[in-house]
XYZ file of C-alpha atoms in Angstrom:
676
model
C -3.762 -46.141 20.668
C -6.933 -44.693 19.630
C -8.196 -41.555 19.586
C -10.778 -39.693 20.308
C -11.199 -36.614 17.447
C -13.853 -33.772 17.646
C -14.970 -33.075 14.398
C -16.946 -34.872 11.180
C -15.057 -34.756 8.074
C -12.397 -37.585 9.324
C -13.736 -40.759 7.822
C -12.957 -39.762 4.417
C -9.109 -39.907 5.624
C -8.783 -43.857 5.637
C -6.934 -43.591 9.560
C -7.242 -46.751 10.489
C -8.747 -45.345 14.304
C -11.304 -44.917 16.123
C -13.248 -41.264 15.897
C -15.716 -40.024 17.440
C -18.064 -37.604 15.239
C -21.012 -35.443 15.377
C -22.125 -33.004 17.517
C -20.352 -35.547 20.752
C -17.564 -33.564 22.411
C -15.074 -35.089 24.628
C -12.718 -32.420 27.145
C -9.311 -32.582 26.778
C -7.510 -34.702 29.225
C -6.631 -33.720 32.816
C -4.596 -34.983 35.371
C -6.017 -36.233 37.993
C -5.365 -35.143 41.800
C -3.180 -38.181 41.992
C -0.824 -37.841 39.207
C -0.583 -34.150 39.672
C 1.558 -35.354 42.599
C 3.647 -38.869 40.518
C 6.427 -37.590 38.957
C 6.590 -37.310 35.565
C 7.974 -41.189 34.618
C 4.894 -42.542 36.272
C 2.275 -40.786 34.840
C 0.623 -43.194 33.295
C -0.009 -42.870 29.454
C -3.481 -42.091 27.887
C -5.704 -44.926 26.741
C -6.586 -42.425 24.164
C -5.169 -39.788 21.870
C -6.867 -36.754 22.328
C -7.204 -34.265 19.101
C -8.803 -31.184 18.372
C -8.505 -29.246 15.464
C -11.203 -26.535 16.446
C -9.924 -26.287 20.613
C -12.077 -24.846 23.292
C -12.103 -21.418 24.691
C -10.270 -22.197 28.054
C -10.733 -18.802 29.285
C -6.726 -18.658 29.497
C -5.705 -15.398 27.001
C -5.912 -17.852 24.349
C -7.778 -17.351 20.748
C -8.626 -20.351 19.510
C -9.532 -20.923 16.352
C -10.516 -24.250 13.366
C -8.046 -25.825 11.765
C -8.709 -25.976 7.677
C -11.399 -22.709 8.316
C -9.250 -20.712 8.880
C -5.989 -22.086 7.494
C -3.714 -25.103 7.267
C -4.362 -28.327 5.537
C -6.230 -30.281 8.109
C -5.672 -34.009 6.109
C -2.182 -33.323 6.655
C -2.082 -32.408 10.530
C -4.332 -35.069 10.895
C -2.216 -37.535 9.125
C 0.535 -36.774 11.398
C -1.706 -36.938 14.174
C -2.240 -40.265 13.603
C 1.179 -41.195 12.811
C 2.290 -40.134 16.469
C -0.622 -41.483 17.557
C 0.840 -44.789 15.806
C 4.022 -44.218 17.953
C 6.195 -43.901 14.376
C 7.791 -40.230 15.105
C 8.910 -41.591 19.553
C 7.084 -40.748 22.568
C 5.135 -37.529 21.953
C 2.984 -36.338 24.699
C 1.493 -32.882 22.927
C 1.104 -31.162 19.723
C -0.094 -27.469 19.534
C 0.181 -25.190 16.767
C -1.342 -21.661 16.479
C -1.370 -19.650 13.178
C -2.550 -15.663 13.340
C -2.619 -16.095 17.051
C -4.977 -18.330 16.919
C -4.965 -22.017 18.769
C -6.124 -24.143 15.380
C -4.497 -28.003 16.172
C -4.295 -29.253 20.334
C -3.229 -33.249 20.519
C -2.278 -35.058 23.689
C -0.784 -38.852 24.325
C 0.356 -40.366 26.408
C 2.130 -38.401 29.373
C 0.107 -35.054 28.046
C -2.440 -33.514 29.973
C -3.718 -29.972 29.289
C -3.727 -29.214 32.883
C -0.179 -30.835 34.270
C 2.520 -28.855 34.153
C 5.715 -30.283 31.938
C 9.157 -30.813 32.640
C 10.768 -27.885 29.833
C 14.843 -29.250 30.316
C 16.568 -26.281 28.267
C 13.423 -24.577 27.138
C 13.695 -22.984 30.916
C 17.250 -20.620 29.288
C 14.435 -19.112 27.055
C 12.607 -17.758 29.253
C 15.696 -17.172 31.512
C 16.290 -14.980 28.672
C 13.168 -13.168 28.141
C 13.698 -12.416 31.926
C 16.562 -10.885 31.312
C 14.707 -8.833 28.448
C 11.762 -7.727 30.587
C 14.196 -5.975 33.193
C 15.592 -3.616 30.282
C 12.224 -2.954 29.216
C 11.438 -1.745 32.696
C 14.187 0.327 32.894
C 16.672 -1.797 35.412
C 19.358 -2.486 32.270
C 19.241 -1.488 29.187
C 20.309 -2.928 25.743
C 24.211 -1.336 26.062
C 24.406 -2.946 28.973
C 24.807 -6.139 27.633
C 27.668 -5.169 26.148
C 29.341 -4.511 29.666
C 31.431 -6.959 31.702
C 29.087 -8.942 33.966
C 31.052 -8.887 37.262
C 29.956 -4.824 37.072
C 26.088 -6.219 37.891
C 27.804 -8.247 40.733
C 28.581 -6.103 43.158
C 29.480 -8.816 46.347
C 32.384 -10.757 43.968
C 35.992 -10.309 45.272
C 37.470 -9.258 42.034
C 41.048 -10.773 43.127
C 40.631 -13.493 43.988
C 38.866 -14.642 40.495
C 40.630 -16.092 37.953
C 42.531 -13.461 34.887
C 39.964 -12.910 31.975
C 37.224 -12.093 34.400
C 36.242 -8.907 32.973
C 35.703 -10.279 29.262
C 33.071 -12.176 30.044
C 29.845 -9.789 29.400
C 26.132 -10.073 29.227
C 26.344 -10.580 25.304
C 28.329 -13.988 25.605
C 27.097 -15.289 28.681
C 23.559 -15.418 26.119
C 25.048 -16.916 24.072
C 26.637 -19.728 25.946
C 30.352 -18.096 25.345
C 31.122 -17.375 28.874
C 34.962 -19.158 28.568
C 34.794 -20.304 32.108
C 35.933 -24.143 32.302
C 35.240 -26.257 34.885
C 36.020 -29.797 35.114
C 32.499 -31.987 36.135
C 35.038 -33.335 39.516
C 35.256 -30.028 40.050
C 31.723 -28.262 39.798
C 30.370 -31.378 41.571
C 32.938 -30.524 44.556
C 31.555 -27.233 44.910
C 27.989 -28.075 44.855
C 28.458 -30.224 47.717
C 29.064 -27.124 50.014
C 25.884 -25.821 49.272
C 25.940 -23.404 52.263
C 28.926 -21.959 50.115
C 27.462 -21.069 47.194
C 24.730 -19.286 48.170
C 23.711 -15.613 45.788
C 26.448 -14.195 44.399
C 29.412 -17.138 46.069
C 28.009 -19.260 42.824
C 29.534 -17.021 40.394
C 32.295 -16.716 43.219
C 33.355 -19.649 43.246
C 33.280 -20.826 39.528
C 35.405 -17.516 38.462
C 37.799 -19.146 41.501
C 38.663 -22.573 39.849
C 38.065 -21.932 36.314
C 40.961 -22.299 34.015
C 41.852 -18.434 33.047
C 39.325 -16.718 30.305
C 40.229 -15.881 27.683
C 39.512 -15.771 23.859
C 40.322 -19.163 22.844
C 37.868 -20.306 26.054
C 35.134 -17.696 24.786
C 33.816 -20.019 22.122
C 30.413 -21.950 22.327
C 30.311 -24.663 25.088
C 26.446 -26.196 26.012
C 26.738 -25.287 30.080
C 26.060 -23.656 32.280
C 25.769 -19.838 31.566
C 22.533 -18.906 31.807
C 23.279 -19.503 35.566
C 25.552 -15.693 34.837
C 22.737 -14.376 33.349
C 19.919 -15.040 36.647
C 22.444 -13.719 39.087
C 22.384 -10.486 37.093
C 18.807 -10.876 37.211
C 18.851 -11.337 40.786
C 21.555 -8.350 41.407
C 19.572 -5.465 39.376
C 15.887 -5.904 40.087
C 13.528 -4.977 43.198
C 13.286 -7.883 45.342
C 14.471 -11.726 43.662
C 14.515 -12.382 40.555
C 11.613 -14.963 42.179
C 9.530 -13.055 42.010
C 10.580 -11.006 39.659
C 9.669 -13.511 36.878
C 6.607 -14.390 38.349
C 4.752 -10.805 38.968
C 6.251 -9.138 35.464
C 6.402 -12.242 33.143
C 4.337 -14.890 34.157
C 1.036 -13.418 35.577
C 1.265 -11.083 33.291
C 0.735 -13.784 30.389
C -1.702 -15.563 33.098
C 0.535 -18.383 33.833
C -0.354 -19.732 37.377
C 0.061 -23.156 37.289
C 3.659 -23.440 36.413
C 6.817 -25.137 37.795
C 10.859 -24.107 38.349
C 12.556 -24.887 40.920
C 15.604 -23.361 43.164
C 19.252 -23.854 42.555
C 21.780 -24.610 45.394
C 21.877 -20.993 45.194
C 18.875 -19.734 46.281
C 18.255 -18.339 42.708
C 15.410 -19.935 39.958
C 17.453 -22.598 38.140
C 17.829 -20.667 34.723
C 19.406 -23.669 32.746
C 16.536 -26.420 33.197
C 14.712 -27.516 36.015
C 11.122 -25.272 34.721
C 7.653 -26.873 33.849
C 5.039 -24.726 31.966
C 1.543 -26.838 30.314
C 1.395 -26.690 26.678
C -1.473 -23.523 26.311
C 1.180 -21.969 28.418
C 4.280 -22.583 26.598
C 2.536 -20.957 23.809
C 2.003 -17.873 25.485
C 5.896 -18.354 25.556
C 5.840 -18.334 21.422
C 3.021 -15.538 20.942
C 5.116 -13.751 22.982
C 8.589 -13.666 21.007
C 6.516 -13.526 17.628
C 4.580 -10.055 18.658
C 7.846 -9.210 18.877
C 7.985 -8.395 22.822
C 4.242 -7.973 23.228
C 1.888 -9.088 25.174
C -2.067 -8.088 24.849
C -0.379 -5.054 23.675
C 1.627 -4.193 26.331
C 5.498 -3.909 25.519
C 6.840 -6.294 28.147
C 10.704 -7.283 26.796
C 12.187 -4.401 24.333
C 11.744 -5.494 20.667
C 15.289 -5.180 20.467
C 15.972 -7.704 22.169
C 13.791 -10.358 20.849
C 15.119 -9.304 17.679
C 18.539 -10.263 19.107
C 17.690 -13.394 20.826
C 15.824 -14.860 18.648
C 18.890 -14.118 15.293
C 21.924 -15.857 14.423
C 24.672 -14.994 16.107
C 26.695 -18.241 17.207
C 26.427 -21.089 13.907
C 26.462 -24.540 15.358
C 25.014 -25.759 11.976
C 28.604 -28.336 11.864
C 26.753 -29.776 14.669
C 22.799 -29.866 14.327
C 21.207 -29.358 10.519
C 19.499 -32.512 9.472
C 19.608 -31.231 5.604
C 18.268 -34.491 4.598
C 15.085 -33.883 6.456
C 15.020 -29.962 5.468
C 16.816 -28.007 8.396
C 20.374 -25.972 7.529
C 20.987 -23.094 8.542
C 21.144 -24.360 12.213
C 23.112 -21.299 15.028
C 22.734 -20.046 18.267
C 21.531 -16.230 20.407
C 20.453 -15.227 23.309
C 19.873 -18.978 24.662
C 17.439 -19.572 21.556
C 17.988 -21.279 18.222
C 17.855 -20.979 14.550
C 17.595 -23.255 11.663
C 16.444 -22.364 8.243
C 13.310 -24.684 7.617
C 13.131 -25.917 3.779
C 10.455 -27.503 1.896
C 9.173 -27.489 -2.025
C 12.714 -25.557 -2.601
C 11.990 -23.183 0.189
C 13.165 -22.050 3.017
C 11.703 -20.543 6.096
C 13.619 -19.196 9.537
C 12.363 -20.658 12.888
C 13.315 -20.103 16.236
C 12.913 -21.977 19.123
C 13.184 -22.433 22.195
C 14.535 -25.753 22.788
C 14.398 -28.411 25.978
C 15.835 -32.532 25.657
C 14.463 -34.629 23.302
C 11.747 -32.392 22.499
C 10.163 -30.144 24.980
C 9.991 -26.962 22.103
C 8.706 -23.856 21.521
C 9.111 -23.111 17.334
C 8.358 -19.763 15.269
C 7.979 -19.498 12.381
C 7.617 -15.924 11.900
C 7.024 -15.723 7.517
C 4.196 -17.967 8.033
C 2.762 -17.296 10.885
C 3.045 -20.011 13.164
C 3.913 -21.049 16.601
C 4.673 -24.601 17.316
C 4.676 -26.251 20.478
C 5.407 -30.110 21.496
C 6.628 -31.626 24.826
C 8.200 -35.473 24.830
C 9.930 -38.165 26.452
C 12.518 -40.596 24.593
C 12.906 -41.889 22.175
C 11.537 -39.586 19.549
C 12.133 -38.178 16.555
C 13.892 -34.711 16.196
C 10.781 -32.014 16.420
C 12.218 -29.477 13.999
C 12.686 -32.712 11.294
C 9.050 -33.263 11.966
C 7.739 -29.669 11.732
C 9.901 -29.571 8.469
C 8.355 -32.021 6.786
C 5.340 -32.675 7.795
C 4.151 -28.714 9.197
C 5.498 -26.669 7.040
C 3.246 -28.305 3.722
C 0.213 -28.047 5.792
C 0.685 -24.414 5.570
C 2.564 -22.669 2.511
C 0.418 -25.398 0.012
C -3.183 -23.686 1.059
C -5.709 -21.316 -0.442
C -4.057 -17.565 0.266
C -5.222 -15.522 -2.277
C -2.121 -13.730 -4.060
C -2.081 -11.333 -7.205
C -3.756 -14.071 -9.986
C -6.145 -14.804 -7.641
C -4.534 -18.348 -7.469
C -3.699 -19.853 -4.170
C -0.014 -20.578 -3.351
C -0.079 -24.342 -3.750
C -1.781 -23.828 -7.625
C 1.324 -20.915 -7.824
C 4.368 -23.272 -7.158
C 8.168 -21.179 -8.794
C 8.684 -23.546 -10.612
C 13.059 -23.974 -11.318
C 14.849 -21.934 -11.887
C 18.829 -21.648 -12.697
C 20.855 -19.079 -14.405
C 21.411 -15.436 -13.623
C 18.976 -13.164 -12.519
C 16.509 -16.172 -11.944
C 17.019 -16.872 -15.485
C 14.842 -14.380 -17.108
C 15.142 -12.966 -20.583
C 17.638 -10.302 -20.075
C 15.389 -6.194 -20.660
C 16.906 -4.272 -23.528
C 16.229 -0.398 -23.544
C 12.903 -0.550 -22.930
C 12.042 -1.923 -19.269
C 10.063 -5.256 -18.776
C 8.315 -6.731 -15.904
C 11.363 -8.494 -13.663
C 10.730 -12.225 -12.545
C 6.605 -12.248 -13.417
C 4.963 -14.614 -11.792
C 7.651 -15.149 -9.036
C 7.894 -12.061 -7.679
C 3.888 -9.548 -6.417
C 2.799 -13.232 -6.203
C 1.636 -11.397 -2.578
C 1.268 -8.561 -4.473
C 3.656 -5.960 -2.296
C 7.220 -6.799 -3.668
C 9.415 -4.102 -4.746
C 12.700 -2.433 -3.691
C 15.553 -5.022 -4.861
C 19.165 -4.888 -4.073
C 21.806 -7.714 -5.396
C 24.629 -8.720 -3.415
C 28.232 -7.805 -5.705
C 28.808 -11.874 -6.690
C 25.198 -10.826 -7.977
C 23.929 -14.554 -6.302
C 22.007 -13.308 -4.135
C 19.409 -10.261 -4.032
C 16.843 -8.646 -1.051
C 13.062 -7.276 -1.375
C 11.110 -5.988 0.350
C 7.746 -7.808 0.167
C 4.184 -7.340 2.187
C 1.465 -9.972 2.605
C -2.031 -8.243 2.298
C -3.092 -11.304 3.613
C -1.851 -10.962 7.568
C -0.830 -7.199 6.521
C 2.542 -7.836 7.570
C 5.945 -6.403 5.787
C 9.444 -9.293 5.330
C 12.452 -9.028 4.588
C 12.786 -11.982 1.673
C 15.808 -13.333 0.005
C 16.548 -15.242 -3.283
C 19.842 -16.975 -3.092
C 21.538 -19.192 -6.309
C 23.600 -21.805 -5.198
C 24.909 -24.775 -8.072
C 23.296 -22.216 -10.676
C 19.876 -22.925 -8.886
C 17.544 -20.011 -7.303
C 15.767 -20.368 -4.029
C 13.786 -18.112 -2.632
C 13.674 -17.740 2.087
C 12.458 -15.458 4.812
C 14.808 -13.678 6.495
C 12.796 -12.112 8.511
C 10.258 -9.349 9.358
C 11.502 -5.866 7.626
C 12.418 -3.103 9.351
C 13.213 -0.270 6.914
C 14.046 -1.587 2.724
C 16.906 -3.132 2.335
C 19.587 -2.049 0.671
C 23.249 -3.924 -0.078
C 26.658 -1.888 0.754
C 28.762 -2.144 -2.437
C 30.991 -5.128 -1.162
C 27.929 -6.476 -0.199
C 28.740 -6.888 4.059
C 26.124 -5.104 4.940
C 22.447 -4.702 4.693
C 21.088 -0.852 5.488
C 17.765 -1.108 6.836
C 16.678 2.310 7.614
C 18.030 3.507 10.409
C 19.252 -0.053 11.548
C 22.131 -2.988 9.280
C 23.177 -6.777 9.669
C 26.824 -7.577 8.804
C 27.317 -10.439 6.993
C 29.410 -13.544 9.306
C 30.324 -16.706 8.374
C 26.917 -17.672 10.417
C 25.664 -15.300 8.361
C 23.167 -12.064 8.811
C 24.034 -10.673 12.112
C 21.482 -9.310 14.464
C 20.202 -6.408 13.450
C 22.186 -3.084 15.094
C 21.693 0.826 15.652
C 23.825 3.088 13.112
C 23.650 5.165 16.294
C 22.703 7.947 18.200
C 23.272 10.532 14.909
C 20.408 8.069 13.171
C 18.100 7.578 15.636
C 16.761 10.729 15.969
C 12.841 10.801 17.455
C 12.325 13.302 14.333
C 13.556 11.389 11.585
C 11.864 8.782 9.314
C 14.474 6.540 7.463
C 12.778 3.785 4.905
C 16.020 3.854 2.056
C 19.936 4.102 3.364
C 21.714 4.095 0.645
C 26.134 4.454 0.441
C 29.127 4.531 -1.517
C 31.617 1.986 -2.130
C 33.033 5.138 -0.108
C 30.831 5.044 2.915
C 29.056 8.278 1.810
C 25.206 7.561 3.319
C 22.299 8.927 1.544
C 18.424 7.961 3.359
C 15.455 9.815 3.183
C 12.786 11.226 5.497
C 9.638 11.562 5.736
C 9.108 12.971 9.075
C 11.141 15.736 7.532
C 9.004 16.530 5.099
C 10.212 13.746 2.700
C 13.972 14.536 2.009
C 17.254 13.575 1.380
C 20.117 14.107 3.282
C 24.028 13.246 2.836
C 26.469 11.880 5.430
C 29.623 11.422 4.823
C 33.426 9.742 6.352
C 35.966 12.629 6.389
C 39.437 11.939 7.935
C 37.987 9.066 9.130
C 35.581 9.871 10.952
C 31.503 10.526 10.177
C 30.383 13.803 9.319
C 26.427 14.714 10.651
C 24.297 14.387 8.075
C 23.207 17.297 6.278
C 20.094 18.515 3.208
C 20.925 17.992 0.198
C 20.331 20.911 -1.754
C 17.337 22.359 -3.669
C 18.282 20.927 -7.050
C 17.668 17.237 -4.735
C 14.975 17.905 -2.402
C 12.556 20.104 -4.969
C 8.574 18.068 -4.741
C 6.557 16.054 -2.396
C 6.553 12.196 -1.239
C 11.128 13.044 -2.039
C 11.886 8.991 -0.994
C 13.813 6.309 -1.675
C 17.924 7.119 -3.072
C 20.367 5.387 -4.166
C 23.892 6.838 -4.840
C 26.395 5.241 -7.154
C 28.874 3.164 -5.640
C 31.269 5.692 -7.304
C 29.577 8.657 -6.010
C 28.881 9.269 -9.975
C 25.118 9.871 -9.944
C 22.456 9.689 -7.412
C 19.182 8.313 -7.868
C 15.216 9.135 -6.257
C 11.448 9.427 -6.754
C 9.484 12.919 -6.086
C 6.080 13.865 -6.927
C 6.399 17.404 -9.179
C 3.983 18.864 -11.059
C 6.081 18.614 -14.288
C 6.315 15.080 -13.731
C 4.006 12.067 -15.544
C 2.372 10.457 -12.919
C 2.110 10.349 -8.992
C 5.586 9.886 -8.332
C 8.319 9.862 -10.629
C 11.888 9.015 -10.866
C 14.651 11.606 -11.253
C 19.004 11.983 -11.678
C 21.259 14.133 -10.712
C 24.902 13.705 -11.921
C 28.009 14.834 -9.869
C 30.094 17.688 -11.026
C 33.187 18.205 -11.557
C 33.064 20.813 -8.275
C 31.799 18.337 -6.357
C 28.034 19.784 -6.040
C 25.199 18.377 -7.718
C 23.923 19.463 -10.773
C 19.863 19.807 -11.839
C 17.500 16.928 -11.500
C 16.706 14.865 -14.576
C 13.581 13.871 -15.133
C 14.443 9.084 -16.318
C 11.795 10.671 -19.115
C 8.376 9.081 -20.687
C 10.213 5.526 -20.897
C 11.039 4.967 -17.166
C 8.270 7.525 -15.575
C 4.668 6.744 -16.233
C 1.071 8.044 -15.133
C 1.038 5.377 -11.637
C 3.965 5.906 -9.679
C 8.024 4.460 -10.450
C 10.406 4.689 -7.126
C 12.871 3.183 -5.836
C 15.866 2.520 -8.462
C 18.902 0.773 -8.164
C 21.409 -0.257 -10.506
C 23.063 -3.790 -10.455
C 26.612 -3.785 -8.995
C 27.802 -5.067 -11.885
C 26.286 -2.225 -13.851
C 23.905 -3.786 -16.338
C 20.865 -3.035 -15.315
C 18.423 -0.691 -13.731
C 15.613 -2.047 -11.201
C 12.280 -0.397 -9.933
C 9.200 -0.627 -9.129
C 5.856 0.330 -10.632
C 3.192 0.931 -8.740
C -0.617 1.668 -10.540
C -3.972 2.097 -7.883
C -4.788 3.931 -4.988
C -2.740 3.193 -1.393
C -5.659 1.042 -0.271
C -6.071 -0.835 -3.604
C -1.755 -0.595 -4.748
C -0.671 -2.859 -7.807
C 2.848 -3.019 -7.455
C 5.327 -4.911 -10.032
C 9.308 -4.924 -10.000
C 10.575 -3.720 -13.610
C 14.325 -3.443 -14.864
C 15.828 -1.898 -18.300
C 19.381 -2.116 -19.725
C 21.611 0.618 -17.367
C 22.798 2.364 -20.569
C 19.343 4.481 -19.766
C 21.143 6.727 -17.485
C 24.263 6.527 -20.108
C 21.778 8.687 -22.257
C 21.042 10.785 -19.012
C 24.891 11.445 -18.451
C 24.990 15.231 -19.682
C 27.598 15.556 -22.707
C 31.248 17.104 -21.398
């Protein structure tokens, strides 16, 4: 295939294709009236592939930019485009890339047309998931309803005629393909031969009447018709029909008017497949996801729902990983797929709407990327192509770092041995992992797992202004870095390493990795409290800060198996300004925090209070001039092995703040402990 390309600078790439250069700008291929009426398989192939590294603003609600100017390695992407045009990766129909909210690369091949909705296959499931999220945003359902029996919402069912165990099916399980319904193909075909018998909720009635009993064993992952159950709930709870609700409350709000969505035998919209979208409109769905449910400033889907829908809930790594091509940790959320995409020793979490053969919307929050593909068989795996060919173009670009060098100049060296292979400090604090942490200017708040093979911290990328939760993991004595996701509170790990606290939220360790983000409950979700960092002891005691209530620390214990309401710590600790970032020792023998006091060394100093024999807290002790400086020292933490004390040290003003992580021998704490 020939390629018509829209910018200069191409001759130097030595591609074996003719390119249009200069000011000539050919328009993107559009389907004719005749082509639009054809079935997809009958649409003729384009005579030329169309590739645009500076997409046209079509006034469709999609901001545009330019590849290589805004960001990205143009040569890498153009080489991939040439290979796609030459059929080296199978039958791609379109490939679009958006970065930092702008469409910067747009291409069409074979049956791809800019104005022609493309069959979405199972990507439709992701749209169904977000439609349910829209119902939650508007109050027709709540987040707690996700864990309630699905039959509670379907009032037309004859419950006495359903198989045993149907009350076990929750929305959460249906959204993760774990309803437990088991019908043979023959049973389903027989039911669908009588469409008049399965209109509306009669479809659910029939499936639940003919299924094998629902048991804990049957409620395992099975890629089947579970989205139908979710669409039935949407139909049941929203005013009017699900079809009109999706059209009015999602599609039209995002400016999606040129689409197709077939009707199921039940009379409801198909929920697992059979929708069609243009590639640019697919990009809008990805933008909605990366913006945590917001579209043009309006919250269409709750952020909490987006977080859960796109999190790893069901491990699918055994079946879908392709580690040889940089794809691992595959999992399933609420009809959204997740996978860790690895390149050059670094891993990036991807979240994707996936449809058969390659109708994909891939979101990589750590790189602020949304990638859209449409294809027809045969085609290479889109996720692997993205990991191996697209990621390098965006992680090896010229985003400035603290050193002033680009990422491509500032690559992480091979890291082996304990503590990233760093030389241990003595009783004088030293910078930890200089040139490895703080490459994005604002890394801090470290927390290690008990086996000392993982640690997590917060990172602010100055190029985007966004905060991320980042981790390092040691496998086979070698450390690799990965981005877990957007930061929600400052990460602290429980003493057993099974809970990661994130302010008033938390994640639990599961076989598939970290769970979706959960709430600590109403006791900690108060509107008048602002929790940044929560630390827990081995007994389950919580100590946390509150920046909304005059910067104080609170404590919550467990007594007789029940969580006690938080109470303020005493004046020994709650004195001074900006009191925050507590750490309680696993055995509760001391609390460390930071605060600004007139008697201190600088803006913020680190303090420690030791627990007394009667359970009270002793006087606040400034940790001394070796720990505290004229700058700000904060976010102290002792490693689970008890060997080292970590803390953040920053200099400069808020608008020009430099932060580094320091560590020192934990003997400094024992040196401060009052002698008996």
